[in-house]
Tab-separated table of C-alpha atoms and ligand atoms in Angstrom:
chain	number	residue	atom	x	y	z
A	190	UNK	CA	23.576	13.275	-7.897
A	191	UNK	CA	21.232	15.451	-5.548
A	192	UNK	CA	17.715	15.986	-6.038
A	193	UNK	CA	16.392	19.415	-4.817
A	194	UNK	CA	12.730	20.364	-4.683
A	195	UNK	CA	11.535	23.725	-4.140
A	196	UNK	CA	8.010	24.300	-2.984
A	197	UNK	CA	5.533	27.086	-3.978
A	198	UNK	CA	6.620	29.853	-1.731
A	199	UNK	CA	10.288	29.121	-2.482
A	200	UNK	CA	9.372	30.120	-6.269
A	201	UNK	CA	6.474	32.390	-5.279
A	202	UNK	CA	7.828	35.485	-6.976
A	203	UNK	CA	10.316	36.731	-9.429
A	204	UNK	CA	12.863	37.542	-6.669
A	205	UNK	CA	12.368	34.079	-5.115
A	206	UNK	CA	13.125	32.475	-8.417
A	207	UNK	CA	16.323	34.411	-8.653
A	208	UNK	CA	17.279	33.307	-5.015
A	209	UNK	CA	16.571	29.689	-5.921
A	210	UNK	CA	18.923	29.988	-9.001
A	211	UNK	CA	21.700	31.281	-6.764
A	212	UNK	CA	21.201	28.276	-4.280
A	213	UNK	CA	21.327	25.753	-7.148
A	214	UNK	CA	24.152	27.144	-8.942
A	215	UNK	CA	27.178	25.527	-7.151
A	216	UNK	CA	28.796	23.794	-10.114
A	217	UNK	CA	27.396	20.268	-9.189
A	218	UNK	CA	25.087	18.493	-11.526
A	219	UNK	CA	21.730	18.178	-10.090
A	220	UNK	CA	17.829	17.784	-10.727
A	221	UNK	CA	15.699	20.593	-9.423
A	222	UNK	CA	11.966	19.856	-8.821
A	223	UNK	CA	9.658	22.895	-8.871
A	224	UNK	CA	6.195	23.296	-7.732
A	225	UNK	CA	3.822	25.734	-9.200
A	226	UNK	CA	4.220	29.324	-7.960
A	227	UNK	CA	2.332	29.755	-4.535
A	228	UNK	CA	-1.456	30.182	-5.026
A	229	UNK	CA	-1.494	29.103	-8.685
A	230	UNK	CA	-2.672	25.506	-8.128
A	231	UNK	CA	-5.512	26.856	-5.879
A	232	UNK	CA	-6.426	29.263	-8.675
A	233	UNK	CA	-6.328	26.443	-11.055
A	234	UNK	CA	-8.769	24.539	-8.927
A	235	UNK	CA	-10.887	27.669	-8.727
A	236	UNK	CA	-10.982	27.838	-12.654
A	237	UNK	CA	-11.854	24.143	-12.826
A	238	UNK	CA	-14.823	24.478	-10.184
A	239	UNK	CA	-16.238	27.376	-12.291
A	240	UNK	CA	-15.935	25.091	-15.440
A	241	UNK	CA	-17.650	22.141	-13.825
A	242	UNK	CA	-20.546	24.590	-13.098
A	243	UNK	CA	-20.441	25.711	-16.825
A	244	UNK	CA	-19.622	29.221	-15.695
A	245	UNK	CA	-17.197	30.400	-18.422
A	246	UNK	CA	-17.376	33.985	-17.320
A	247	UNK	CA	-16.115	32.974	-13.633
A	248	UNK	CA	-13.513	30.910	-15.008
A	249	UNK	CA	-12.377	33.580	-17.453
A	250	UNK	CA	-12.134	36.318	-14.732
A	251	UNK	CA	-9.807	34.033	-12.632
A	252	UNK	CA	-7.670	33.143	-15.814
A	253	UNK	CA	-7.380	36.890	-16.621
A	254	UNK	CA	-6.298	37.668	-13.178
A	255	UNK	CA	-3.582	34.832	-13.099
A	256	UNK	CA	-2.298	35.751	-16.490
A	257	UNK	CA	-1.865	39.457	-15.575
A	258	UNK	CA	0.062	38.294	-12.348
A	259	UNK	CA	2.301	36.209	-14.551
A	260	UNK	CA	2.935	38.957	-16.955
A	261	UNK	CA	4.319	41.008	-14.045
A	262	UNK	CA	6.516	38.133	-13.073
A	263	UNK	CA	7.948	37.774	-16.477
A	264	UNK	CA	8.776	41.484	-16.629
A	265	UNK	CA	10.343	41.362	-13.309
A	266	UNK	CA	12.272	38.142	-13.913
A	267	UNK	CA	14.099	38.744	-17.025
A	268	UNK	CA	16.303	41.663	-17.903
A	269	UNK	CA	16.511	41.400	-21.583
A	270	UNK	CA	13.948	42.232	-24.317
A	271	UNK	CA	14.651	38.844	-25.784
A	272	UNK	CA	13.977	36.712	-22.709
A	273	UNK	CA	10.940	39.020	-21.723
A	274	UNK	CA	9.345	37.958	-25.113
A	275	UNK	CA	10.302	34.401	-24.513
A	276	UNK	CA	8.576	34.458	-21.174
A	277	UNK	CA	5.666	36.076	-22.682
A	278	UNK	CA	5.341	33.580	-25.438
A	279	UNK	CA	5.449	30.898	-22.698
A	280	UNK	CA	2.426	32.537	-21.019
A	281	UNK	CA	0.439	33.020	-24.248
A	282	UNK	CA	0.851	29.323	-25.141
A	283	UNK	CA	-0.047	28.109	-21.548
A	284	UNK	CA	-2.905	30.495	-20.935
A	285	UNK	CA	-4.304	29.834	-24.436
A	286	UNK	CA	-4.229	26.189	-23.438
A	287	UNK	CA	-6.232	26.855	-20.262
A	288	UNK	CA	-8.697	28.950	-22.198
A	289	UNK	CA	-9.252	26.114	-24.647
A	290	UNK	CA	-11.105	24.340	-22.058
A	291	UNK	CA	-13.675	27.062	-21.271
A	292	UNK	CA	-16.093	26.278	-24.096
A	293	UNK	CA	-16.093	22.541	-24.103
A	294	UNK	CA	-17.377	19.717	-22.077
A	295	UNK	CA	-15.550	19.726	-18.707
A	296	UNK	CA	-14.802	16.532	-16.909
A	297	UNK	CA	-12.094	15.205	-14.602
A	298	UNK	CA	-9.861	14.682	-17.632
A	299	UNK	CA	-9.949	18.494	-18.516
A	300	UNK	CA	-9.506	19.332	-14.982
A	301	UNK	CA	-6.154	17.411	-14.625
A	302	UNK	CA	-4.890	19.125	-17.783
A	303	UNK	CA	-5.654	22.419	-16.056
A	304	UNK	CA	-4.171	21.368	-12.865
A	305	UNK	CA	-0.931	20.470	-14.494
A	306	UNK	CA	-0.276	24.061	-15.866
A	307	UNK	CA	1.094	25.528	-12.811
A	308	UNK	CA	4.146	23.233	-12.758
A	309	UNK	CA	4.674	23.514	-16.578
A	310	UNK	CA	4.601	27.352	-16.226
A	311	UNK	CA	7.077	27.659	-13.251
A	312	UNK	CA	9.663	25.225	-14.681
A	313	UNK	CA	9.447	26.776	-18.212
A	314	UNK	CA	9.996	30.310	-16.585
A	315	UNK	CA	12.808	29.029	-14.365
A	316	UNK	CA	14.566	27.257	-17.326
A	317	UNK	CA	14.314	30.346	-19.423
A	318	UNK	CA	15.846	32.459	-16.392
A	319	UNK	CA	18.780	30.009	-16.106
A	320	UNK	CA	19.345	30.358	-19.901
A	321	UNK	CA	19.458	34.069	-19.824
A	322	UNK	CA	21.990	33.840	-17.193
A	323	UNK	CA	23.990	31.655	-19.521
A	324	UNK	CA	23.583	28.430	-17.423
A	325	UNK	CA	23.373	25.108	-19.321
A	326	UNK	CA	20.137	23.866	-18.049
A	327	UNK	CA	17.708	21.255	-19.414
A	328	UNK	CA	13.876	21.055	-19.029
A	329	UNK	CA	13.193	17.338	-18.201
A	330	UNK	CA	9.393	16.867	-19.025
A	331	UNK	CA	7.835	14.959	-16.093
A	332	UNK	CA	4.921	13.832	-18.374
A	333	UNK	CA	7.522	11.717	-20.205
A	334	UNK	CA	8.709	9.700	-17.207
A	335	UNK	CA	6.517	10.116	-14.166
A	336	UNK	CA	3.635	7.754	-14.194
A	337	UNK	CA	1.040	6.082	-11.829
A	338	UNK	CA	-0.450	2.685	-12.251
A	339	UNK	CA	-4.108	1.412	-12.240
A	340	UNK	CA	-4.099	1.621	-8.366
A	341	UNK	CA	-2.707	5.199	-8.579
A	342	UNK	CA	0.593	4.000	-7.140
A	343	UNK	CA	3.891	5.204	-8.756
A	344	UNK	CA	4.960	2.868	-11.541
A	345	UNK	CA	8.467	2.684	-10.130
A	346	UNK	CA	9.985	0.475	-12.826
A	347	UNK	CA	8.554	2.713	-15.581
A	348	UNK	CA	9.819	5.887	-13.878
A	349	UNK	CA	13.375	4.523	-13.445
A	350	UNK	CA	13.641	3.180	-17.061
A	351	UNK	CA	12.343	6.218	-18.700
A	352	UNK	CA	13.850	9.007	-16.493
A	353	UNK	CA	17.307	7.253	-16.812
A	354	UNK	CA	16.684	7.070	-20.730
A	355	UNK	CA	15.955	10.828	-20.791
A	356	UNK	CA	19.080	11.797	-18.795
A	357	UNK	CA	21.226	9.425	-20.958
A	358	UNK	CA	20.051	11.085	-24.050
A	359	UNK	CA	20.520	14.579	-22.684
A	360	UNK	CA	23.859	14.547	-21.012
A	361	UNK	CA	26.231	17.395	-20.316
A	362	UNK	CA	23.988	19.917	-18.594
A	363	UNK	CA	24.678	21.418	-15.223
A	364	UNK	CA	21.035	21.664	-14.085
A	365	UNK	CA	18.036	19.562	-14.956
A	366	UNK	CA	14.712	21.204	-14.160
A	367	UNK	CA	11.497	19.147	-13.910
A	368	UNK	CA	7.970	19.572	-12.838
A	369	UNK	CA	6.749	18.335	-9.484
A	370	UNK	CA	3.258	16.885	-8.885
A	371	UNK	CA	2.336	16.134	-12.448
A	372	UNK	CA	2.290	12.690	-14.006
A	373	UNK	CA	0.605	10.482	-16.436
A	374	UNK	CA	-1.815	7.608	-15.433
A	375	UNK	CA	-2.006	3.956	-16.609
A	376	UNK	CA	-4.123	5.269	-19.618
A	377	UNK	CA	-1.433	7.697	-20.669
A	378	UNK	CA	-3.721	10.716	-19.525
A	379	UNK	CA	-2.282	13.680	-17.756
A	380	UNK	CA	-2.787	13.210	-13.973
A	381	UNK	CA	-1.117	14.139	-10.619
A	382	UNK	CA	0.284	12.991	-7.427
A	383	UNK	CA	-2.329	14.688	-5.163
A	384	UNK	CA	-1.980	18.159	-3.607
A	385	UNK	CA	1.406	18.787	-2.342
A	386	UNK	CA	2.885	15.932	-4.535
A	387	UNK	CA	5.887	17.730	-5.667
A	388	UNK	CA	7.674	16.232	-2.579
A	389	UNK	CA	6.606	12.804	-3.707
A	390	UNK	CA	8.072	13.669	-7.297
A	391	UNK	CA	11.476	14.437	-5.568
A	392	UNK	CA	11.512	11.293	-3.558
A	393	UNK	CA	10.555	9.072	-6.522
A	394	UNK	CA	13.273	10.723	-8.746
A	395	UNK	CA	15.739	10.233	-5.803
A	396	UNK	CA	14.759	6.477	-5.637
A	397	UNK	CA	14.833	5.967	-9.452
A	398	UNK	CA	18.276	7.412	-9.700
A	399	UNK	CA	19.543	6.149	-6.245
A	400	UNK	CA	20.571	9.851	-5.491
A	401	UNK	CA	22.937	10.735	-2.697
A	402	UNK	CA	20.433	13.055	-1.264
A	403	UNK	CA	16.867	14.526	-1.624
A	404	UNK	CA	16.482	18.135	-0.458
A	405	UNK	CA	13.050	19.505	0.226
A	406	UNK	CA	13.351	23.322	0.342
A	407	UNK	CA	10.359	25.184	1.786
A	408	UNK	CA	9.492	28.290	3.797
A	409	UNK	CA	10.380	26.973	7.242
A	410	UNK	CA	13.714	25.749	8.732
A	411	UNK	CA	12.680	21.909	8.860
A	412	UNK	CA	10.251	19.684	10.692
A	413	UNK	CA	9.107	21.440	13.780
A	414	UNK	CA	8.058	19.531	16.968
A	415	UNK	CA	4.517	20.586	16.506
A	416	UNK	CA	2.228	22.269	13.927
A	417	UNK	CA	3.480	25.926	13.803
A	418	UNK	CA	0.216	27.022	12.330
A	419	UNK	CA	-1.501	26.311	15.713
A	420	UNK	CA	1.114	26.090	18.262
A	421	UNK	CA	3.613	28.817	19.272
A	422	UNK	CA	7.450	28.376	19.967
A	423	UNK	CA	7.698	25.131	18.045
A	424	UNK	CA	11.225	24.179	17.312
A	425	UNK	CA	12.893	22.379	14.358
A	426	UNK	CA	13.875	18.812	14.960
A	427	UNK	CA	17.360	18.204	13.914
A	428	UNK	CA	17.072	14.500	13.194
A	429	UNK	CA	14.150	12.148	12.306
A	430	UNK	CA	14.335	8.455	11.348
A	431	UNK	CA	12.322	7.516	8.047
A	432	UNK	CA	9.801	5.906	10.330
A	433	UNK	CA	9.210	8.974	12.462
A	434	UNK	CA	9.010	11.156	9.446
A	435	UNK	CA	6.747	8.883	7.587
A	436	UNK	CA	4.439	8.879	10.656
A	437	UNK	CA	4.438	12.681	10.886
A	438	UNK	CA	3.892	13.232	7.165
A	439	UNK	CA	0.967	10.546	6.938
A	440	UNK	CA	-0.599	12.134	10.047
A	441	UNK	CA	-0.629	15.744	8.909
A	442	UNK	CA	2.649	17.525	9.076
A	443	UNK	CA	2.076	19.529	6.001
A	444	UNK	CA	5.763	20.148	5.399
A	445	UNK	CA	5.956	16.616	3.682
A	446	UNK	CA	3.506	14.898	1.452
A	447	UNK	CA	1.923	11.945	3.228
A	448	UNK	CA	3.735	9.286	1.099
A	449	UNK	CA	6.930	10.792	0.147
A	450	UNK	CA	9.167	9.242	2.713
A	451	UNK	CA	8.677	5.644	1.525
A	452	UNK	CA	10.792	5.697	-1.679
A	453	UNK	CA	13.573	7.363	0.406
A	454	UNK	CA	13.447	4.824	3.216
A	455	UNK	CA	13.259	1.821	0.729
A	456	UNK	CA	16.413	3.014	-1.070
A	457	UNK	CA	18.135	4.501	2.279
A	458	UNK	CA	18.605	7.960	0.725
A	459	UNK	CA	18.847	10.762	3.294
A	460	UNK	CA	16.192	13.604	2.920
A	461	UNK	CA	16.980	16.997	4.122
A	462	UNK	CA	14.322	19.540	4.864
A	463	UNK	CA	15.714	23.076	4.320
A	464	UNK	CA	14.561	26.677	4.371
A	465	UNK	CA	14.942	28.862	1.141
A	466	UNK	CA	14.426	31.952	3.168
A	467	UNK	CA	17.218	30.919	5.546
A	468	UNK	CA	19.646	28.542	3.637
A	469	UNK	CA	22.217	28.367	6.459
A	470	UNK	CA	19.632	26.949	8.997
A	471	UNK	CA	20.347	23.362	9.846
A	472	UNK	CA	16.913	22.111	8.974
A	473	UNK	CA	15.978	18.467	9.507
A	474	UNK	CA	17.899	15.417	8.449
A	475	UNK	CA	15.708	12.234	7.776
A	476	UNK	CA	17.835	9.124	7.639
A	477	UNK	CA	18.064	5.393	8.694
A	478	UNK	CA	19.416	6.580	12.085
A	479	UNK	CA	16.951	6.326	15.011
A	480	UNK	CA	17.473	8.679	18.052
A	481	UNK	CA	16.702	6.796	21.056
A	482	UNK	CA	14.421	7.366	23.786
A	483	UNK	CA	12.748	10.638	22.967
A	484	UNK	CA	9.548	12.318	21.750
A	485	UNK	CA	10.267	13.789	18.373
A	486	UNK	CA	7.313	15.714	17.160
A	487	UNK	CA	3.428	15.922	17.132
A	488	UNK	CA	1.115	16.436	14.095
A	489	UNK	CA	-2.715	16.265	13.384
A	490	UNK	CA	-4.699	14.913	10.602
A	491	UNK	CA	-7.950	16.567	10.073
A	492	UNK	CA	-11.334	15.341	8.511
A	493	UNK	CA	-11.343	11.983	10.258
A	494	UNK	CA	-14.447	9.800	10.706
A	495	UNK	CA	-14.625	7.125	13.424
A	496	UNK	CA	-16.851	4.083	13.146
A	497	UNK	CA	-17.679	1.725	15.978
A	498	UNK	CA	-18.988	-1.565	15.178
A	499	UNK	CA	-20.562	-3.368	18.219
A	500	UNK	CA	-21.252	-7.202	18.051
A	501	UNK	CA	-22.460	-9.424	20.794
A	502	UNK	CA	-20.895	-12.066	18.512
A	503	UNK	CA	-17.502	-10.911	18.386
A	504	UNK	CA	-16.536	-12.617	21.586
A	505	UNK	CA	-14.616	-15.729	20.515
A	506	UNK	CA	-15.694	-14.996	17.047
A	507	UNK	CA	-12.693	-15.578	14.715
A	508	UNK	CA	-13.238	-13.985	11.320
A	509	UNK	CA	-15.055	-11.017	12.574
A	510	UNK	CA	-12.220	-8.687	11.996
A	511	UNK	CA	-11.702	-9.945	8.447
A	512	UNK	CA	-15.416	-9.437	7.581
A	513	UNK	CA	-15.066	-5.817	8.749
A	514	UNK	CA	-12.009	-5.229	7.059
A	515	UNK	CA	-13.290	-6.795	3.718
A	516	UNK	CA	-16.025	-4.229	3.754
A	517	UNK	CA	-13.619	-1.315	3.764
A	518	UNK	CA	-11.513	-3.010	1.260
A	519	UNK	CA	-14.436	-3.411	-1.122
A	520	UNK	CA	-14.875	0.245	-1.191
A	521	UNK	CA	-11.220	1.004	-1.567
A	522	UNK	CA	-11.182	2.852	1.535
A	523	UNK	CA	-8.200	2.631	3.855
A	524	UNK	CA	-8.408	2.512	7.616
A	525	UNK	CA	-6.076	4.789	9.635
A	526	UNK	CA	-6.427	3.848	13.286
A	527	UNK	CA	-7.973	0.812	14.843
A	528	UNK	CA	-8.877	-0.133	18.570
A	529	UNK	CA	-10.672	-3.224	19.762
A	530	UNK	CA	-12.532	-4.577	22.862
A	531	UNK	CA	-14.420	-7.842	23.473
A	532	UNK	CA	-17.648	-6.395	22.231
A	533	UNK	CA	-16.759	-4.153	19.489
A	534	UNK	CA	-14.080	-2.420	17.295
A	535	UNK	CA	-13.564	1.158	16.387
A	536	UNK	CA	-11.829	2.292	13.203
A	537	UNK	CA	-11.243	5.591	11.530
A	538	UNK	CA	-11.248	6.676	7.862
A	539	UNK	CA	-10.253	10.007	6.206
A	540	UNK	CA	-12.417	9.551	3.101
A	541	UNK	CA	-16.265	9.559	3.379
A	542	UNK	CA	-16.949	8.904	-0.286
A	543	UNK	CA	-18.561	5.425	0.415
A	544	UNK	CA	-19.398	6.172	4.045
A	545	UNK	CA	-23.198	5.350	3.662
A	546	UNK	CA	-22.624	2.006	1.841
A	547	UNK	CA	-19.702	0.976	4.340
A	548	UNK	CA	-22.230	1.701	7.245
A	549	UNK	CA	-25.147	-0.254	5.505
A	550	UNK	CA	-22.763	-3.286	4.924
A	551	UNK	CA	-21.138	-3.274	8.592
A	552	UNK	CA	-24.800	-3.364	9.945
A	553	UNK	CA	-24.912	-7.058	8.934
A	554	UNK	CA	-22.418	-7.595	11.938
A	555	UNK	CA	-23.871	-5.432	14.648
A	556	UNK	CA	-24.734	-1.900	15.531
A	557	UNK	CA	-22.719	0.989	13.861
A	558	UNK	CA	-21.995	4.487	15.443
A	559	UNK	CA	-20.375	6.998	13.306
A	560	UNK	CA	-18.488	10.191	14.521
A	561	UNK	CA	-17.734	12.680	12.020
A	562	UNK	CA	-15.151	15.668	12.571
A	563	UNK	CA	-12.748	14.016	14.424
A	564	UNK	CA	-8.908	14.486	14.361
A	565	UNK	CA	-5.958	11.998	14.741
A	566	UNK	CA	-3.151	13.416	16.944
A	567	UNK	CA	0.080	11.703	16.108
A	568	UNK	CA	3.040	11.679	18.649
A	569	UNK	CA	6.138	10.282	16.941
A	570	UNK	CA	9.253	9.304	18.570
A	571	UNK	CA	11.070	6.277	19.978
A	572	UNK	CA	8.616	4.276	21.975
A	573	UNK	CA	10.150	0.902	22.026
A	574	UNK	CA	8.228	-1.530	24.304
A	575	UNK	CA	11.096	-1.473	26.828
A	576	UNK	CA	10.908	2.173	27.524
A	577	UNK	CA	9.060	3.414	30.421
A	578	UNK	CA	6.964	6.527	31.194
A	579	UNK	CA	6.034	7.788	27.721
A	580	UNK	CA	2.341	6.851	27.842
A	581	UNK	CA	1.859	8.425	31.308
A	582	UNK	CA	3.598	11.544	30.208
A	583	UNK	CA	1.297	11.841	27.162
A	584	UNK	CA	-1.877	11.230	28.978
A	585	UNK	CA	-1.021	13.500	31.971
A	586	UNK	CA	-0.804	16.296	29.376
A	587	UNK	CA	-4.354	15.389	28.340
A	588	UNK	CA	-6.234	15.378	31.592
A	589	UNK	CA	-8.743	17.994	30.307
A	590	UNK	CA	-9.061	16.519	26.733
A	591	UNK	CA	-12.058	14.154	26.001
A	592	UNK	CA	-10.534	11.190	24.051
A	593	UNK	CA	-12.400	8.979	21.560
A	594	UNK	CA	-9.546	6.495	20.709
A	595	UNK	CA	-6.123	5.593	21.687
A	596	UNK	CA	-3.604	3.649	19.681
A	597	UNK	CA	-0.141	2.565	21.033
A	598	UNK	CA	2.224	-0.158	19.979
A	599	UNK	CA	1.254	-0.294	16.226
A	600	UNK	CA	4.836	0.724	15.695
A	601	UNK	CA	7.495	1.728	18.084
A	602	UNK	CA	7.286	5.088	16.775
A	603	UNK	CA	3.699	6.457	17.034
A	604	UNK	CA	1.076	7.001	19.684
A	605	UNK	CA	-2.173	8.281	18.103
A	606	UNK	CA	-5.119	9.530	19.719
A	607	UNK	CA	-8.396	10.433	18.390
A	608	UNK	CA	-10.211	13.710	19.472
A	609	UNK	CA	-12.910	16.017	18.357
A	610	UNK	CA	-12.057	18.682	15.740
A	611	UNK	CA	-12.955	21.329	18.372
A	612	UNK	CA	-10.288	20.031	20.742
A	613	UNK	CA	-7.559	19.699	18.310
A	614	UNK	CA	-5.653	23.054	18.996
A	615	UNK	CA	-6.049	22.671	22.766
A	616	UNK	CA	-4.723	19.155	22.525
A	617	UNK	CA	-1.717	20.118	20.351
A	618	UNK	CA	-0.877	23.020	22.789
A	619	UNK	CA	-1.381	20.934	25.829
A	620	UNK	CA	1.007	18.280	24.454
A	621	UNK	CA	3.713	20.764	23.483
A	622	UNK	CA	3.493	22.480	26.825
A	623	UNK	CA	4.032	19.224	28.836
A	624	UNK	CA	6.218	17.271	26.479
A	625	UNK	CA	8.678	19.904	25.253
A	626	UNK	CA	8.917	22.628	27.834
B	182	ADP	P1	5.816	23.946	0.168
B	182	ADP	O1	5.005	24.865	-0.791
B	182	ADP	O2	7.228	24.397	0.067
B	182	ADP	O3	5.625	22.496	-0.275
B	182	ADP	P2	4.076	23.514	2.295
B	182	ADP	O4	3.133	24.611	2.716
B	182	ADP	O5	3.615	22.433	1.597
B	182	ADP	O6	5.321	24.067	1.524
B	182	ADP	O7	4.776	23.161	3.692
B	182	ADP	C1	5.468	23.997	4.573
B	182	ADP	C2	4.507	24.380	5.688
B	182	ADP	O8	4.197	23.348	6.417
B	182	ADP	C3	5.155	25.243	6.671
B	182	ADP	O9	5.030	26.761	6.270
B	182	ADP	C4	4.128	25.044	7.912
B	182	ADP	O10	3.121	26.064	8.099
B	182	ADP	C5	3.557	23.736	7.608
B	182	ADP	N1	3.671	22.716	8.742
B	182	ADP	C6	2.754	21.942	9.206
B	182	ADP	N2	3.275	21.134	10.147
B	182	ADP	C7	4.698	21.420	10.298
B	182	ADP	C8	5.797	20.944	10.941
B	182	ADP	N3	5.591	20.009	11.849
B	182	ADP	N4	6.917	21.510	10.725
B	182	ADP	C9	7.196	22.399	9.892
B	182	ADP	N5	6.279	22.993	9.033
B	182	ADP	C10	4.910	22.420	9.263
B	183	LIG	N1	1.326	22.633	-6.975
B	183	LIG	C1	0.852	21.572	-6.277
B	183	LIG	C2	-0.023	21.879	-5.063
B	183	LIG	O1	-0.115	23.127	-4.781
B	183	LIG	C3	1.898	20.531	-5.787
B	183	LIG	C4	2.751	21.106	-4.776
B	183	LIG	O2	2.952	22.294	-4.526
B	183	LIG	O3	3.592	20.182	-4.153
B	183	LIG	O4	-0.698	21.107	-4.434
B	184	MG	MG1	4.056	21.039	0.128
């Protein structure tokens, strides 16, 4: 069985939904994971922000505009009066639910209910469309099998058991459609897998069912060798290993959700990145195969804060690192990059929620400097320790860029450097020009 995930742009209009239907109808049984139509989750965030500020008028205005857009999509998508009415009924139900939050206390629980509506709407619309076309399709409710645990990690045993039970109970369909992104948490409340999380849904389903392949269909022909939003003439990379893809996704390649490679890697399921607008393009194949001796691609992760802890006592002081790490752990703040010297250590974090407390605690062990607005640039490829020349190639490219940190050797697949946000684009371009041209 294959799992096919279509992102927001891929289902962003009635015509795109029709194109997706053509792509998935090849007679093979499959699971189709859909995101919300593009722009919808952003609108739902906007509605929530108004409601947090108790501005029901602001929220109602956005809701009204969004509902009108969907009414037009419904009119265009279905051809029969019967299905146009079914589509409108779906909208009345979903938008009625969204409106029910505008007059009540608004907390993070209500916000998550609102954020879940985009995927509930897109999958409901697509399922109705297939039914209008006479296709045997079944809507698998993600809220009945997708779950995260107390640490916000996927509860893989629960997902496997419940998803398999649902499929066993509902056999005989050609297409199973399900919502990306949304899930329940350990308390049974509606929750989500973070922005961009539909990719993660697809790989978690792939892992739960030991699928033959996971396909991520999006608006570009695979993982490019640099961020196409900032660098011209980037090219798709034909093949990536799981490790290379994981590094790139984690360090900012938006085409993949940061953690979605792991479930595929653990179960050795190939992941293909494909282009809905150009289905014949080769795209990128992510698998256990590692191409030798090459730089594969570059990505950038924004909003990084660097902390330097300098301690006269670090020299020969065992236990110093542990104490530093324990402080980050106590605030549940992951560290991304780390570099050390005899007198100090620099680390980076991408979550400043507890920054002040962390800095206060670190001051017990030395002086602390904080640099905000930094960017991690990740260069992924095959950098086995026996290979020569990669470091010099990379740093030659960067002779004009001030560098705050360098990390090499953490894995054989990543060289990371930390630069100021203002130098990000120049750094990405200089690397592309020198490494790929
Ligand atoms: P979807 O809505 O299908 O999930 P996303 O917007 O999340 O799509 O991801 C696709 C986008 O990722 C592309 O349009 C592109 O702008 C961006 N992107 C960033 N880095 C890369 C990269 N290295 N290769 C391809 N796309 C990238
Ligand atoms: N709709 C969600 C978002 O916009 C999830 C996704 O698209 O993957 O973040
Ligand atoms: Mg995405």
